[in-house]
PDB file of C-alpha atoms in Angstrom:
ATOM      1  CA  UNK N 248       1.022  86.937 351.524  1.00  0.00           C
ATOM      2  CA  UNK N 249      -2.334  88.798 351.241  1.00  0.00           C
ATOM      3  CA  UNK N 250      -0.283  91.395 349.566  1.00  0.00           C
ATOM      4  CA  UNK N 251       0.895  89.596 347.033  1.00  0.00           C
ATOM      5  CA  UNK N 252      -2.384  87.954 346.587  1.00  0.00           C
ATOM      6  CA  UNK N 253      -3.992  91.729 346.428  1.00  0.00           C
ATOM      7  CA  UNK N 254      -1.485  92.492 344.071  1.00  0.00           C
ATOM      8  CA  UNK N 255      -1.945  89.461 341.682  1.00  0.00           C
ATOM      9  CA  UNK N 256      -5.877  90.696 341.899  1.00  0.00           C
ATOM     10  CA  UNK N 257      -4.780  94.615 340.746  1.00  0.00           C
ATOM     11  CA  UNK N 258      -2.467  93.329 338.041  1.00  0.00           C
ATOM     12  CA  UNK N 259      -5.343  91.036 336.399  1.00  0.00           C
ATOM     13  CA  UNK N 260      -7.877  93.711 336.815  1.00  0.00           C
ATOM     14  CA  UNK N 261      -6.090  97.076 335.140  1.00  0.00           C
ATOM     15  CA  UNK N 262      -3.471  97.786 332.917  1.00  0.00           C
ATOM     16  CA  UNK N 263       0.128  99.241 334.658  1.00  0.00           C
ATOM     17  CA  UNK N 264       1.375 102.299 334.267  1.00  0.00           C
ATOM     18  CA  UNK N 265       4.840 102.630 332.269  1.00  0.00           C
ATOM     19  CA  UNK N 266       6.088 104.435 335.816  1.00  0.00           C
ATOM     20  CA  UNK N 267       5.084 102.433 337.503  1.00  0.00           C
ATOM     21  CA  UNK N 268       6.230  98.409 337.053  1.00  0.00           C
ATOM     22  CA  UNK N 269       3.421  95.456 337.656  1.00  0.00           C
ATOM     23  CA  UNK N 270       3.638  93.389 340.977  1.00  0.00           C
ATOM     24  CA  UNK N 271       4.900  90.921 338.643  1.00  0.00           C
ATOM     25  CA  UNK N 272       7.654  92.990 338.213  1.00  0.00           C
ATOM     26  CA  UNK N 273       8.284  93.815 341.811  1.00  0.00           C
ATOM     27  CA  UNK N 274       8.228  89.901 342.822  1.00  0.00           C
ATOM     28  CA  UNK N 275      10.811  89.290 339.916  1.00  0.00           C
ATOM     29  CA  UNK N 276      13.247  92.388 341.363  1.00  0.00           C
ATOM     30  CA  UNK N 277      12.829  90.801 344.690  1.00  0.00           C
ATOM     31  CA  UNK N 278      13.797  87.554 343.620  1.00  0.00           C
ATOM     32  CA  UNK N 279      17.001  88.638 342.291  1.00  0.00           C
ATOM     33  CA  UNK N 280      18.300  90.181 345.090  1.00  0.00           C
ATOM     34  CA  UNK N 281      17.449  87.497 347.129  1.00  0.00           C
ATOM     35  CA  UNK N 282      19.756  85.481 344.689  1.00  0.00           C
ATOM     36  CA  UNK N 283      22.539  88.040 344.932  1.00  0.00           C
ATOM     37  CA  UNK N 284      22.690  87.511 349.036  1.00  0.00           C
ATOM     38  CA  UNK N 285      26.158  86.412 350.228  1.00  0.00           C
ATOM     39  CA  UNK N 286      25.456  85.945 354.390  1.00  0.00           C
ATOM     40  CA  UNK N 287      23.259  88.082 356.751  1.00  0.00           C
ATOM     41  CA  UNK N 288      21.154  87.383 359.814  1.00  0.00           C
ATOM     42  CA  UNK N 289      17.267  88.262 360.234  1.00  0.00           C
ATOM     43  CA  UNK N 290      15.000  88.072 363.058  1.00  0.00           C
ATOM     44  CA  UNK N 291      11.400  86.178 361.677  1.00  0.00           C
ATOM     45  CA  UNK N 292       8.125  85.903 363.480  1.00  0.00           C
ATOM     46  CA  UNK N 293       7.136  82.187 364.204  1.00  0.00           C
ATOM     47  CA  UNK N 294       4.259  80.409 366.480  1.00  0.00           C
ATOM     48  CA  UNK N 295       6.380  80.202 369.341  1.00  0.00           C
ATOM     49  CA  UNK N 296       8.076  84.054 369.252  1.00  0.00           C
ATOM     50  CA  UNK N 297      10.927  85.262 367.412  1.00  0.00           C
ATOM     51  CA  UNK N 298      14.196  83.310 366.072  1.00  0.00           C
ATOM     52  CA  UNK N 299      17.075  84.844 364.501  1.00  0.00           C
ATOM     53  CA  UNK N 300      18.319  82.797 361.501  1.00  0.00           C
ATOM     54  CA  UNK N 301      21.774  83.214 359.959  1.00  0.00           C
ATOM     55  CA  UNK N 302      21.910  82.978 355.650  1.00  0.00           C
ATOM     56  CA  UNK N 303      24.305  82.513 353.794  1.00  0.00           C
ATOM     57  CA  UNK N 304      25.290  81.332 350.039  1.00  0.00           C
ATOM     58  CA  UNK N 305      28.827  79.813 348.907  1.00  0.00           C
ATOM     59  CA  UNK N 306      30.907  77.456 348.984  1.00  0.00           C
ATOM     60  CA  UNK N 307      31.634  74.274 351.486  1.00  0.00           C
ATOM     61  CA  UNK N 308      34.888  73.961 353.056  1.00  0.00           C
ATOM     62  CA  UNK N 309      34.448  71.017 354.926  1.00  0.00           C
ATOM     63  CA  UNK N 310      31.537  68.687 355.863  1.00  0.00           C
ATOM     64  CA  UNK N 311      31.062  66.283 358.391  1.00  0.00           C
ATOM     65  CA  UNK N 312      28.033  64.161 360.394  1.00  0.00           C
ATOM     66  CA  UNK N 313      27.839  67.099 362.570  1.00  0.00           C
ATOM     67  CA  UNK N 314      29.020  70.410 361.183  1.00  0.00           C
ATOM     68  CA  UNK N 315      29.493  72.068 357.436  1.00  0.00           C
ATOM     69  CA  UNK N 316      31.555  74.927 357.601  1.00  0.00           C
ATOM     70  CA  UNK N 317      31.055  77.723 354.093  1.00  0.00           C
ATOM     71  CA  UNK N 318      32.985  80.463 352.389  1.00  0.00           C
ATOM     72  CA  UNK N 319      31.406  82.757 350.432  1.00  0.00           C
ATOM     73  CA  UNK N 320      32.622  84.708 347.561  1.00  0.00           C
ATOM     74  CA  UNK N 321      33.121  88.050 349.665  1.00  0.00           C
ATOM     75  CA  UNK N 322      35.578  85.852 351.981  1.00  0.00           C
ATOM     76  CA  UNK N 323      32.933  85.432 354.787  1.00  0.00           C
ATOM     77  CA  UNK N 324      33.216  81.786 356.647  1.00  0.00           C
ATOM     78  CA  UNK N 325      30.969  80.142 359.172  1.00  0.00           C
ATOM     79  CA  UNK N 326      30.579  76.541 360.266  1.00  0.00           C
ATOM     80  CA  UNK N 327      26.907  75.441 361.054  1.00  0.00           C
ATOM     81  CA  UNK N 328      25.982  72.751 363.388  1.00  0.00           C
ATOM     82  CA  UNK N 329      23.790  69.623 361.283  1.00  0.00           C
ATOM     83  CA  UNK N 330      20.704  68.317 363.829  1.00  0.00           C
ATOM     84  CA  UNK N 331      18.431  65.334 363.446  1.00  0.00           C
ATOM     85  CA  UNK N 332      15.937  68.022 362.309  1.00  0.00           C
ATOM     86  CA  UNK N 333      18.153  69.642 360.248  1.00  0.00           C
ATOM     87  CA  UNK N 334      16.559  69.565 356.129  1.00  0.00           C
ATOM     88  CA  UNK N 335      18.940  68.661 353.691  1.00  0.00           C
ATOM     89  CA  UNK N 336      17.668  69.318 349.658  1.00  0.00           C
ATOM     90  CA  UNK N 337      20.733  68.266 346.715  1.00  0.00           C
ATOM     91  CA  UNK N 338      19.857  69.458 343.401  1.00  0.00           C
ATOM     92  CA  UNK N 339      16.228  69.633 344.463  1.00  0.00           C
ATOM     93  CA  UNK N 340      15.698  66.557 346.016  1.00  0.00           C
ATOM     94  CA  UNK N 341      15.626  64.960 349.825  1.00  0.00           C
ATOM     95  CA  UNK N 342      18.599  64.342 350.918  1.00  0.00           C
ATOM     96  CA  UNK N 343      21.422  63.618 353.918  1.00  0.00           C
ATOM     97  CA  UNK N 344      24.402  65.363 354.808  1.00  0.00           C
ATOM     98  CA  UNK N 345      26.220  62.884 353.904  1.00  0.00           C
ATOM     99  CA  UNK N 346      25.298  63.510 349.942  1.00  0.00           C
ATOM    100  CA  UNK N 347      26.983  67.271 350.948  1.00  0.00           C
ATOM    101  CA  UNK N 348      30.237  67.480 349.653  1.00  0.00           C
ATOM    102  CA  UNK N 349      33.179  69.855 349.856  1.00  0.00           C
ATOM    103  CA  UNK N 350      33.254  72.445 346.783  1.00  0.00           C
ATOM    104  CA  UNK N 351      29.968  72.053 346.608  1.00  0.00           C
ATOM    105  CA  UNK N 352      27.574  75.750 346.035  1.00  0.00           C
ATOM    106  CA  UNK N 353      25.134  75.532 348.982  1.00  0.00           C
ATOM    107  CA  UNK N 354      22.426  77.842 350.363  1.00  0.00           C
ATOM    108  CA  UNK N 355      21.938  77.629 354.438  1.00  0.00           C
ATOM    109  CA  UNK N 356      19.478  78.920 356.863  1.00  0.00           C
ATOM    110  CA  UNK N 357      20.037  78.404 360.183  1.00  0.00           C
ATOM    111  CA  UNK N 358      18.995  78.850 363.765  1.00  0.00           C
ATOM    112  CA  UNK N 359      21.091  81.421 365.691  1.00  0.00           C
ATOM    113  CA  UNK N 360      21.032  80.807 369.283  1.00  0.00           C
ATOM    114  CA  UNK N 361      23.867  81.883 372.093  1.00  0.00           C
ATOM    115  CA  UNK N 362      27.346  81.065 370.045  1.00  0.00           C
ATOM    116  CA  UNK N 363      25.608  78.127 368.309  1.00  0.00           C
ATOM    117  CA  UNK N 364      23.926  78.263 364.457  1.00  0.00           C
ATOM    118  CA  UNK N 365      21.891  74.862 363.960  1.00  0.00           C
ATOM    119  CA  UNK N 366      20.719  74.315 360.084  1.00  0.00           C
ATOM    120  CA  UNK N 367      17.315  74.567 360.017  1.00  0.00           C
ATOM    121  CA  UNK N 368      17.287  74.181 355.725  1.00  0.00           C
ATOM    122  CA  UNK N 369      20.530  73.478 353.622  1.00  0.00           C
ATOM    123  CA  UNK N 370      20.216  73.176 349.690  1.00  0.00           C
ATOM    124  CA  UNK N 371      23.056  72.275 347.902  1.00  0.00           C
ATOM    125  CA  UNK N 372      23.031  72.980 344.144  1.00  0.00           C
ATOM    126  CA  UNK N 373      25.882  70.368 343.387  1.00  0.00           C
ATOM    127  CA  UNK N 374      30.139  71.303 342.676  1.00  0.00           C
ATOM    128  CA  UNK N 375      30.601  74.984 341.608  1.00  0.00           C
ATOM    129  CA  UNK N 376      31.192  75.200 337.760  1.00  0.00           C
TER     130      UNK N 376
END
């Protein structure tokens, strides 16, 4: 965070150079390929040590009270666990797994421990057009 901050701060104070893009710029680029990821895994830093969390974009194959299992466009399919601390977020807005529903285009993060991933966030973006 402090460097975006510091580079908010450079980009009001001087004038970039054409080789090299604003911060603006960068954050934009980083964005997008952010919105291009299909599934991956990544080990983050928290309070209590390091968790690995499972991502992954697509489509849902089946839902239930306890499980959502996703495809994503490369062919890639997992099924998540859904916990009473699980978030769910439809088109923006607080929501229950029960509001998921098959075909729907979804975005998951998830806890990765042992065999077991546990959604930590789920937003689901509505049917795929």
């Amino acid at each position: 965070m402090a460097g975006v901050g510091g580079g908010i701060a450079f980009a009001a104070d001087s004038t970039p150079t054409p080789s090299s893009p604003a911060p603006a710029a960068q954050q934009h680029k980083a964005r997008g390929l952010v919105g291009r990821v299909e599934h991956g895994q990544m080990t983050v830093r928290t309070k209590t040590g390091d968790q690995v969390l499972d991502i992954q974009r697509g489509q849902v194959t089946s839902v239930s009270a306890t499980s959502v299992a996703v495809r994503s466009t490369d062919g890639f399919t997992a099924t998540y666990a859904v916990s009473g601390t699980s978030t769910v977020r439809v088109q923006k807005k607080t929501s229950t797994i029960a509001d998921v529903h098959n075909g729907d285009q979804v975005a998951v993060a998830a806890l990765h421990t042992g065999n077991t991933d546990t959604i930590r966030r789920i937003a689901d973006a509505g049917p795929a057009t």
